[in-house]
PDB file of N, CA and C in Angstrom:
ATOM      1  N   UNK E   1      15.921   1.440 -10.369  1.00 67.00           N
ATOM      2  CA  UNK E   1      15.819  -0.869 -10.521  1.00 67.00           C
ATOM      3  C   UNK E   1      14.621  -1.273  -9.495  1.00 67.00           C
ATOM      4  N   UNK E   2      15.097  -0.391  -8.727  1.00 91.00           N
ATOM      5  CA  UNK E   2      14.175  -1.135  -7.538  1.00 91.00           C
ATOM      6  C   UNK E   2      12.417  -1.645  -7.004  1.00 91.00           C
ATOM      7  N   UNK E   3      12.478   0.206  -7.769  1.00 96.00           N
ATOM      8  CA  UNK E   3      10.765  -0.232  -8.178  1.00 96.00           C
ATOM      9  C   UNK E   3      10.647  -0.794  -9.009  1.00 96.00           C
ATOM     10  N   UNK E   4      11.492  -1.601 -10.557  1.00 96.00           N
ATOM     11  CA  UNK E   4      10.215  -2.699 -11.188  1.00 96.00           C
ATOM     12  C   UNK E   4      10.442  -3.909 -10.544  1.00 96.00           C
ATOM     13  N   UNK E   5      12.031  -3.973  -9.812  1.00 95.00           N
ATOM     14  CA  UNK E   5      12.142  -5.114  -9.302  1.00 95.00           C
ATOM     15  C   UNK E   5      10.724  -5.279  -7.967  1.00 95.00           C
ATOM     16  N   UNK E   6      10.176  -4.817  -7.750  1.00 95.00           N
ATOM     17  CA  UNK E   6       9.160  -4.820  -6.506  1.00 95.00           C
ATOM     18  C   UNK E   6       8.042  -4.668  -6.990  1.00 95.00           C
ATOM     19  N   UNK E   7       7.921  -3.860  -8.384  1.00 95.00           N
ATOM     20  CA  UNK E   7       6.623  -3.830  -8.694  1.00 95.00           C
ATOM     21  C   UNK E   7       5.985  -5.764  -9.985  1.00 95.00           C
ATOM     22  N   UNK E   8       7.673  -6.252 -10.026  1.00 96.00           N
ATOM     23  CA  UNK E   8       6.779  -7.519 -10.376  1.00 96.00           C
ATOM     24  C   UNK E   8       6.735  -7.960  -9.032  1.00 96.00           C
ATOM     25  N   UNK E   9       7.990  -8.206  -8.625  1.00 95.00           N
ATOM     26  CA  UNK E   9       7.520  -8.750  -7.018  1.00 95.00           C
ATOM     27  C   UNK E   9       5.825  -8.287  -6.663  1.00 95.00           C
ATOM     28  N   UNK E  10       5.390  -7.842  -6.442  1.00 95.00           N
ATOM     29  CA  UNK E  10       3.785  -7.928  -6.055  1.00 95.00           C
ATOM     30  C   UNK E  10       3.040  -8.242  -7.269  1.00 95.00           C
ATOM     31  N   UNK E  11       3.342  -8.439  -8.669  1.00 91.00           N
ATOM     32  CA  UNK E  11       2.042  -9.325  -9.171  1.00 91.00           C
ATOM     33  C   UNK E  11       1.332  -8.698  -8.998  1.00 91.00           C
ATOM     34  N   UNK E  12       0.309  -9.325  -9.171  1.00 92.00           N
ATOM     35  CA  UNK E  12      -1.400  -8.945  -9.897  1.00 92.00           C
ATOM     36  C   UNK E  12      -1.779  -7.568  -8.355  1.00 92.00           C
ATOM     37  N   UNK E  13      -0.809  -7.667  -7.673  1.00 94.00           N
ATOM     38  CA  UNK E  13      -1.468  -6.000  -6.539  1.00 94.00           C
ATOM     39  C   UNK E  13      -1.363  -4.473  -7.165  1.00 94.00           C
ATOM     40  N   UNK E  14      -0.205  -5.091  -8.112  1.00 95.00           N
ATOM     41  CA  UNK E  14       0.258  -3.955  -9.333  1.00 95.00           C
ATOM     42  C   UNK E  14      -0.881  -3.109 -10.754  1.00 95.00           C
ATOM     43  N   UNK E  15      -0.675  -2.338 -10.648  1.00 95.00           N
ATOM     44  CA  UNK E  15      -1.599  -2.364 -11.993  1.00 95.00           C
ATOM     45  C   UNK E  15      -0.714  -2.198 -12.498  1.00 95.00           C
ATOM     46  N   UNK E  16      -0.948  -3.110 -14.080  1.00 95.00           N
ATOM     47  CA  UNK E  16      -0.324  -2.570 -15.835  1.00 95.00           C
ATOM     48  C   UNK E  16       0.240  -1.404 -16.021  1.00 95.00           C
ATOM     49  N   UNK E  17      -0.128  -0.538 -15.082  1.00 97.00           N
ATOM     50  CA  UNK E  17       0.473   0.968 -15.284  1.00 97.00           C
ATOM     51  C   UNK E  17       1.909   1.124 -14.807  1.00 97.00           C
ATOM     52  N   UNK E  18       1.462   0.960 -13.743  1.00 97.00           N
ATOM     53  CA  UNK E  18       2.055   1.405 -12.964  1.00 97.00           C
ATOM     54  C   UNK E  18       3.227   0.601 -12.811  1.00 97.00           C
ATOM     55  N   UNK E  19       3.555  -0.933 -13.180  1.00 97.00           N
ATOM     56  CA  UNK E  19       4.421  -1.674 -13.956  1.00 97.00           C
ATOM     57  C   UNK E  19       5.099  -1.334 -14.836  1.00 97.00           C
ATOM     58  N   UNK E  20       4.441  -0.920 -15.888  1.00 97.00           N
ATOM     59  CA  UNK E  20       4.261  -0.162 -17.371  1.00 97.00           C
ATOM     60  C   UNK E  20       5.468   1.025 -16.893  1.00 97.00           C
ATOM     61  N   UNK E  21       5.425   1.347 -15.897  1.00 98.00           N
ATOM     62  CA  UNK E  21       6.154   3.407 -15.779  1.00 98.00           C
ATOM     63  C   UNK E  21       6.894   2.556 -14.720  1.00 98.00           C
ATOM     64  N   UNK E  22       7.351   1.628 -14.643  1.00 97.00           N
ATOM     65  CA  UNK E  22       7.870   1.511 -14.056  1.00 97.00           C
ATOM     66  C   UNK E  22       9.342   0.882 -14.411  1.00 97.00           C
ATOM     67  N   UNK E  23       8.691  -0.071 -15.698  1.00 98.00           N
ATOM     68  CA  UNK E  23       9.939  -0.670 -16.412  1.00 98.00           C
ATOM     69  C   UNK E  23      10.579   0.276 -17.129  1.00 98.00           C
ATOM     70  N   UNK E  24       9.400   1.431 -17.662  1.00 98.00           N
ATOM     71  CA  UNK E  24       9.650   2.191 -18.304  1.00 98.00           C
ATOM     72  C   UNK E  24      11.425   3.230 -16.990  1.00 98.00           C
ATOM     73  N   UNK E  25      10.996   3.108 -16.120  1.00 98.00           N
ATOM     74  CA  UNK E  25      12.393   3.723 -15.035  1.00 98.00           C
ATOM     75  C   UNK E  25      13.370   3.194 -15.630  1.00 98.00           C
ATOM     76  N   UNK E  26      12.944   1.938 -15.077  1.00 97.00           N
ATOM     77  CA  UNK E  26      14.888   0.991 -14.697  1.00 97.00           C
ATOM     78  C   UNK E  26      15.717   1.357 -16.423  1.00 97.00           C
ATOM     79  N   UNK E  27      14.072   1.269 -17.363  1.00 96.00           N
ATOM     80  CA  UNK E  27      15.581   1.092 -19.000  1.00 96.00           C
ATOM     81  C   UNK E  27      15.931   2.350 -19.343  1.00 96.00           C
ATOM     82  N   UNK E  28      14.543   3.610 -18.707  1.00 97.00           N
ATOM     83  CA  UNK E  28      16.146   4.495 -18.902  1.00 97.00           C
ATOM     84  C   UNK E  28      16.891   5.274 -17.906  1.00 97.00           C
ATOM     85  N   UNK E  29      17.337   4.365 -16.691  1.00 97.00           N
ATOM     86  CA  UNK E  29      17.755   4.355 -15.539  1.00 97.00           C
ATOM     87  C   UNK E  29      19.309   3.791 -16.178  1.00 97.00           C
ATOM     88  N   UNK E  30      18.717   2.906 -17.262  1.00 96.00           N
ATOM     89  CA  UNK E  30      20.174   1.576 -17.840  1.00 96.00           C
ATOM     90  C   UNK E  30      20.474   2.319 -18.252  1.00 96.00           C
ATOM     91  N   UNK E  31      19.537   3.222 -19.412  1.00 96.00           N
ATOM     92  CA  UNK E  31      19.990   3.370 -20.792  1.00 96.00           C
ATOM     93  C   UNK E  31      21.307   5.377 -20.446  1.00 96.00           C
ATOM     94  N   UNK E  32      20.990   5.313 -19.502  1.00 96.00           N
ATOM     95  CA  UNK E  32      21.602   6.703 -18.719  1.00 96.00           C
ATOM     96  C   UNK E  32      22.987   5.949 -18.540  1.00 96.00           C
ATOM     97  N   UNK E  33      23.476   5.050 -17.840  1.00 95.00           N
ATOM     98  CA  UNK E  33      24.424   4.555 -17.221  1.00 95.00           C
ATOM     99  C   UNK E  33      25.034   3.820 -18.441  1.00 95.00           C
ATOM    100  N   UNK E  34      24.042   3.597 -19.543  1.00 95.00           N
ATOM    101  CA  UNK E  34      25.409   3.011 -20.600  1.00 95.00           C
ATOM    102  C   UNK E  34      26.055   4.340 -21.987  1.00 95.00           C
ATOM    103  N   UNK E  35      24.762   5.198 -21.073  1.00 96.00           N
ATOM    104  CA  UNK E  35      25.687   6.189 -22.273  1.00 96.00           C
ATOM    105  C   UNK E  35      26.606   7.149 -21.532  1.00 96.00           C
ATOM    106  N   UNK E  36      26.630   7.307 -20.401  1.00 96.00           N
ATOM    107  CA  UNK E  36      27.576   7.021 -19.312  1.00 96.00           C
ATOM    108  C   UNK E  36      29.229   7.000 -19.179  1.00 96.00           C
ATOM    109  N   UNK E  37      29.619   5.294 -19.812  1.00 94.00           N
ATOM    110  CA  UNK E  37      29.719   4.175 -19.253  1.00 94.00           C
ATOM    111  C   UNK E  37      30.898   4.760 -20.757  1.00 94.00           C
ATOM    112  N   UNK E  38      32.738   4.632 -20.176  1.00 92.00           N
ATOM    113  CA  UNK E  38      32.944   4.669 -21.356  1.00 92.00           C
ATOM    114  C   UNK E  38      33.306   4.198 -22.683  1.00 92.00           C
ATOM    115  N   UNK E  39      32.090   3.810 -22.998  1.00 89.00           N
ATOM    116  CA  UNK E  39      32.334   2.637 -24.110  1.00 89.00           C
ATOM    117  C   UNK E  39      30.970   3.543 -24.950  1.00 89.00           C
ATOM    118  N   UNK E  40      31.742   3.218 -26.042  1.00 90.00           N
ATOM    119  CA  UNK E  40      31.200   3.765 -27.248  1.00 90.00           C
ATOM    120  C   UNK E  40      29.446   3.681 -27.864  1.00 90.00           C
ATOM    121  N   UNK E  41      28.772   4.009 -27.384  1.00 91.00           N
ATOM    122  CA  UNK E  41      27.027   3.737 -27.595  1.00 91.00           C
ATOM    123  C   UNK E  41      26.611   4.350 -29.192  1.00 91.00           C
ATOM    124  N   UNK E  42      27.211   4.940 -29.663  1.00 89.00           N
ATOM    125  CA  UNK E  42      26.414   5.631 -30.843  1.00 89.00           C
ATOM    126  C   UNK E  42      25.963   4.464 -31.546  1.00 89.00           C
ATOM    127  N   UNK E  43      25.901   3.547 -31.724  1.00 91.00           N
ATOM    128  CA  UNK E  43      26.784   2.721 -32.684  1.00 91.00           C
ATOM    129  C   UNK E  43      24.862   1.653 -32.159  1.00 91.00           C
ATOM    130  N   UNK E  44      24.556   2.463 -30.968  1.00 90.00           N
ATOM    131  CA  UNK E  44      22.611   1.594 -30.636  1.00 90.00           C
ATOM    132  C   UNK E  44      22.206   3.293 -30.465  1.00 90.00           C
ATOM    133  N   UNK E  45      22.509   4.362 -31.686  1.00 92.00           N
ATOM    134  CA  UNK E  45      21.701   5.088 -31.031  1.00 92.00           C
ATOM    135  C   UNK E  45      21.840   6.673 -30.087  1.00 92.00           C
ATOM    136  N   UNK E  46      22.667   5.633 -29.141  1.00 91.00           N
ATOM    137  CA  UNK E  46      22.550   7.437 -27.751  1.00 91.00           C
ATOM    138  C   UNK E  46      23.929   8.019 -28.322  1.00 91.00           C
ATOM    139  N   UNK E  47      23.390   8.319 -27.861  1.00 92.00           N
ATOM    140  CA  UNK E  47      24.209  10.130 -27.424  1.00 92.00           C
ATOM    141  C   UNK E  47      24.676  10.348 -26.224  1.00 92.00           C
ATOM    142  N   UNK E  48      26.004   9.755 -26.051  1.00 94.00           N
ATOM    143  CA  UNK E  48      26.834   9.669 -25.261  1.00 94.00           C
ATOM    144  C   UNK E  48      26.981  11.074 -23.976  1.00 94.00           C
ATOM    145  N   UNK E  49      26.945  10.458 -22.846  1.00 95.00           N
ATOM    146  CA  UNK E  49      26.920  11.731 -22.237  1.00 95.00           C
ATOM    147  C   UNK E  49      28.619  11.786 -20.899  1.00 95.00           C
ATOM    148  N   UNK E  50      29.625  12.841 -21.069  1.00 94.00           N
ATOM    149  CA  UNK E  50      30.344  12.812 -21.216  1.00 94.00           C
ATOM    150  C   UNK E  50      31.015  13.213 -19.128  1.00 94.00           C
ATOM    151  N   UNK E  51      30.351  12.486 -18.360  1.00 95.00           N
ATOM    152  CA  UNK E  51      30.861  12.781 -17.086  1.00 95.00           C
ATOM    153  C   UNK E  51      32.147  13.138 -16.784  1.00 95.00           C
ATOM    154  N   UNK E  52      32.684  13.355 -16.971  1.00 94.00           N
ATOM    155  CA  UNK E  52      35.071  13.457 -17.252  1.00 94.00           C
ATOM    156  C   UNK E  52      34.711  14.987 -17.099  1.00 94.00           C
ATOM    157  N   UNK E  53      34.100  16.134 -18.195  1.00 96.00           N
ATOM    158  CA  UNK E  53      33.160  17.652 -18.767  1.00 96.00           C
ATOM    159  C   UNK E  53      31.988  17.641 -17.229  1.00 96.00           C
ATOM    160  N   UNK E  54      31.804  19.218 -16.663  1.00 97.00           N
ATOM    161  CA  UNK E  54      31.343  19.158 -16.284  1.00 97.00           C
ATOM    162  C   UNK E  54      29.896  20.398 -17.053  1.00 97.00           C
ATOM    163  N   UNK E  55      29.778  20.185 -18.025  1.00 96.00           N
ATOM    164  CA  UNK E  55      28.713  19.483 -18.574  1.00 96.00           C
ATOM    165  C   UNK E  55      27.851  18.168 -18.197  1.00 96.00           C
ATOM    166  N   UNK E  56      28.526  17.523 -18.668  1.00 95.00           N
ATOM    167  CA  UNK E  56      28.559  15.883 -18.904  1.00 95.00           C
ATOM    168  C   UNK E  56      27.841  15.687 -17.133  1.00 95.00           C
ATOM    169  N   UNK E  57      29.025  15.976 -16.517  1.00 97.00           N
ATOM    170  CA  UNK E  57      28.555  15.509 -15.355  1.00 97.00           C
ATOM    171  C   UNK E  57      27.234  16.642 -14.538  1.00 97.00           C
ATOM    172  N   UNK E  58      26.980  17.899 -15.303  1.00 97.00           N
ATOM    173  CA  UNK E  58      25.555  18.526 -14.446  1.00 97.00           C
ATOM    174  C   UNK E  58      24.576  17.424 -15.103  1.00 97.00           C
ATOM    175  N   UNK E  59      24.786  17.654 -16.120  1.00 97.00           N
ATOM    176  CA  UNK E  59      23.148  16.584 -16.844  1.00 97.00           C
ATOM    177  C   UNK E  59      23.194  15.203 -16.199  1.00 97.00           C
ATOM    178  N   UNK E  60      24.641  14.535 -15.982  1.00 97.00           N
ATOM    179  CA  UNK E  60      24.477  12.904 -15.275  1.00 97.00           C
ATOM    180  C   UNK E  60      23.441  13.707 -14.556  1.00 97.00           C
ATOM    181  N   UNK E  61      23.943  14.750 -13.350  1.00 97.00           N
ATOM    182  CA  UNK E  61      22.884  14.530 -11.727  1.00 97.00           C
ATOM    183  C   UNK E  61      21.648  15.647 -12.311  1.00 97.00           C
ATOM    184  N   UNK E  62      20.953  16.110 -12.847  1.00 98.00           N
ATOM    185  CA  UNK E  62      20.260  16.425 -14.288  1.00 98.00           C
ATOM    186  C   UNK E  62      19.465  15.616 -13.771  1.00 98.00           C
ATOM    187  N   UNK E  63      19.876  14.391 -14.249  1.00 97.00           N
ATOM    188  CA  UNK E  63      19.077  12.965 -15.785  1.00 97.00           C
ATOM    189  C   UNK E  63      18.491  12.101 -14.078  1.00 97.00           C
ATOM    190  N   UNK E  64      19.616  12.045 -12.610  1.00 98.00           N
ATOM    191  CA  UNK E  64      19.732  11.943 -12.111  1.00 98.00           C
ATOM    192  C   UNK E  64      18.273  11.872 -10.961  1.00 98.00           C
ATOM    193  N   UNK E  65      18.432  13.102 -10.863  1.00 98.00           N
ATOM    194  CA  UNK E  65      17.722  13.289  -9.541  1.00 98.00           C
ATOM    195  C   UNK E  65      15.954  13.856 -10.016  1.00 98.00           C
ATOM    196  N   UNK E  66      15.943  13.493 -11.790  1.00 98.00           N
ATOM    197  CA  UNK E  66      14.975  13.212 -12.681  1.00 98.00           C
ATOM    198  C   UNK E  66      14.095  11.770 -12.393  1.00 98.00           C
ATOM    199  N   UNK E  67      15.354  11.440 -12.473  1.00 98.00           N
ATOM    200  CA  UNK E  67      14.743   9.198 -12.204  1.00 98.00           C
ATOM    201  C   UNK E  67      14.471   9.134 -10.104  1.00 98.00           C
ATOM    202  N   UNK E  68      15.065  10.173  -9.475  1.00 97.00           N
ATOM    203  CA  UNK E  68      14.788   9.687  -8.032  1.00 97.00           C
ATOM    204  C   UNK E  68      13.167  10.636  -8.079  1.00 97.00           C
ATOM    205  N   UNK E  69      13.088  11.389  -8.510  1.00 98.00           N
ATOM    206  CA  UNK E  69      11.352  11.897  -8.404  1.00 98.00           C
ATOM    207  C   UNK E  69      10.993  10.901  -9.357  1.00 98.00           C
ATOM    208  N   UNK E  70      11.215  10.208 -10.033  1.00 98.00           N
ATOM    209  CA  UNK E  70       9.725   9.308 -10.465  1.00 98.00           C
ATOM    210  C   UNK E  70      10.090   8.234 -10.026  1.00 98.00           C
ATOM    211  N   UNK E  71      10.487   7.885  -9.165  1.00 98.00           N
ATOM    212  CA  UNK E  71      10.927   7.350  -8.523  1.00 98.00           C
ATOM    213  C   UNK E  71      10.578   6.634  -7.468  1.00 98.00           C
ATOM    214  N   UNK E  72      10.005   8.598  -6.734  1.00 98.00           N
ATOM    215  CA  UNK E  72       9.382   8.670  -5.774  1.00 98.00           C
ATOM    216  C   UNK E  72       8.216   9.147  -5.432  1.00 98.00           C
ATOM    217  N   UNK E  73       7.527   9.317  -7.348  1.00 98.00           N
ATOM    218  CA  UNK E  73       5.606   9.137  -7.388  1.00 98.00           C
ATOM    219  C   UNK E  73       5.210   7.477  -7.279  1.00 98.00           C
ATOM    220  N   UNK E  74       6.024   6.976  -8.900  1.00 97.00           N
ATOM    221  CA  UNK E  74       5.855   5.439  -7.972  1.00 97.00           C
ATOM    222  C   UNK E  74       5.588   4.782  -6.850  1.00 97.00           C
ATOM    223  N   UNK E  75       7.263   4.985  -6.500  1.00 97.00           N
ATOM    224  CA  UNK E  75       7.100   4.222  -4.871  1.00 97.00           C
ATOM    225  C   UNK E  75       5.307   4.638  -4.573  1.00 97.00           C
ATOM    226  N   UNK E  76       4.929   5.836  -4.337  1.00 98.00           N
ATOM    227  CA  UNK E  76       4.204   5.981  -3.510  1.00 98.00           C
ATOM    228  C   UNK E  76       2.837   5.972  -4.123  1.00 98.00           C
ATOM    229  N   UNK E  77       2.993   5.192  -5.113  1.00 97.00           N
ATOM    230  CA  UNK E  77       1.531   5.246  -6.361  1.00 97.00           C
ATOM    231  C   UNK E  77       1.436   2.886  -5.972  1.00 97.00           C
ATOM    232  N   UNK E  78       2.740   2.552  -5.325  1.00 97.00           N
ATOM    233  CA  UNK E  78       2.604   1.034  -4.892  1.00 97.00           C
ATOM    234  C   UNK E  78       2.021   0.990  -3.851  1.00 97.00           C
ATOM    235  N   UNK E  79       2.597   1.730  -3.152  1.00 97.00           N
ATOM    236  CA  UNK E  79       2.257   2.317  -1.627  1.00 97.00           C
ATOM    237  C   UNK E  79       0.732   2.384  -1.506  1.00 97.00           C
ATOM    238  N   UNK E  80      -0.127   3.086  -2.580  1.00 97.00           N
ATOM    239  CA  UNK E  80      -1.553   3.162  -2.184  1.00 97.00           C
ATOM    240  C   UNK E  80      -1.901   1.798  -2.828  1.00 97.00           C
ATOM    241  N   UNK E  81      -1.696   1.316  -3.744  1.00 96.00           N
ATOM    242  CA  UNK E  81      -2.466   0.764  -4.396  1.00 96.00           C
ATOM    243  C   UNK E  81      -2.293  -0.631  -3.405  1.00 96.00           C
ATOM    244  N   UNK E  82      -0.901  -0.790  -2.700  1.00 96.00           N
ATOM    245  CA  UNK E  82      -1.021  -1.602  -1.738  1.00 96.00           C
ATOM    246  C   UNK E  82      -1.790  -1.386  -0.047  1.00 96.00           C
ATOM    247  N   UNK E  83      -2.398  -0.679   0.171  1.00 96.00           N
ATOM    248  CA  UNK E  83      -2.924  -0.239   0.958  1.00 96.00           C
ATOM    249  C   UNK E  83      -4.466  -0.373   0.345  1.00 96.00           C
ATOM    250  N   UNK E  84      -5.047   0.116  -0.522  1.00 95.00           N
ATOM    251  CA  UNK E  84      -6.252  -0.405  -0.707  1.00 95.00           C
ATOM    252  C   UNK E  84      -6.700  -2.034  -1.627  1.00 95.00           C
ATOM    253  N   UNK E  85      -5.145  -2.714  -1.376  1.00 94.00           N
ATOM    254  CA  UNK E  85      -5.541  -4.138  -1.623  1.00 94.00           C
ATOM    255  C   UNK E  85      -5.734  -4.732   0.154  1.00 94.00           C
ATOM    256  N   UNK E  86      -4.583  -3.946   0.706  1.00 94.00           N
ATOM    257  CA  UNK E  86      -4.776  -4.767   2.542  1.00 94.00           C
ATOM    258  C   UNK E  86      -6.641  -4.019   2.831  1.00 94.00           C
ATOM    259  N   UNK E  87      -6.778  -2.975   2.466  1.00 95.00           N
ATOM    260  CA  UNK E  87      -8.500  -2.970   2.672  1.00 95.00           C
ATOM    261  C   UNK E  87      -9.750  -3.610   2.385  1.00 95.00           C
ATOM    262  N   UNK E  88      -9.151  -3.591   1.053  1.00 93.00           N
ATOM    263  CA  UNK E  88      -9.746  -4.904   0.366  1.00 93.00           C
ATOM    264  C   UNK E  88      -9.954  -6.123   1.423  1.00 93.00           C
ATOM    265  N   UNK E  89      -8.767  -6.312   1.420  1.00 93.00           N
ATOM    266  CA  UNK E  89      -8.809  -8.005   1.712  1.00 93.00           C
ATOM    267  C   UNK E  89      -8.990  -7.494   3.779  1.00 93.00           C
ATOM    268  N   UNK E  90      -9.100  -6.955   3.743  1.00 93.00           N
ATOM    269  CA  UNK E  90      -9.503  -6.345   5.808  1.00 93.00           C
ATOM    270  C   UNK E  90     -11.027  -7.051   5.576  1.00 93.00           C
ATOM    271  N   UNK E  91     -11.671  -6.300   3.927  1.00 92.00           N
ATOM    272  CA  UNK E  91     -13.098  -5.964   4.092  1.00 92.00           C
ATOM    273  C   UNK E  91     -13.755  -7.537   3.727  1.00 92.00           C
ATOM    274  N   UNK E  92     -12.932  -8.302   3.785  1.00 83.00           N
ATOM    275  CA  UNK E  92     -13.157  -9.355   2.845  1.00 83.00           C
ATOM    276  C   UNK E  92     -13.111  -9.639   1.644  1.00 83.00           C
ATOM    277  N   UNK E  93     -12.972  -8.516   1.288  1.00 70.00           N
ATOM    278  CA  UNK E  93     -13.681  -9.015  -0.612  1.00 70.00           C
ATOM    279  C   UNK E  93     -12.541  -9.084  -1.465  1.00 70.00           C
TER     280      UNK E  93
END
């Protein structure tokens, strides 16, 4: 979720595609959090992740690793966009 927060704070320095990818990541993270909660989310069309069971815990951990990889890729894209903006500013563009 921090990636999305910073993508929105950086505003026009971040391309819309990156902002959308950051939003989708934040949404997916929140969805997993809801599915792993003790609440019944089946009415929302979500399948529970039973973290109290070994298979559920493994699934949760695997999805978290995937989020970490996606976050790292988005951070790299944002840093590249900031570096590009800095070069443009230094060049007076």
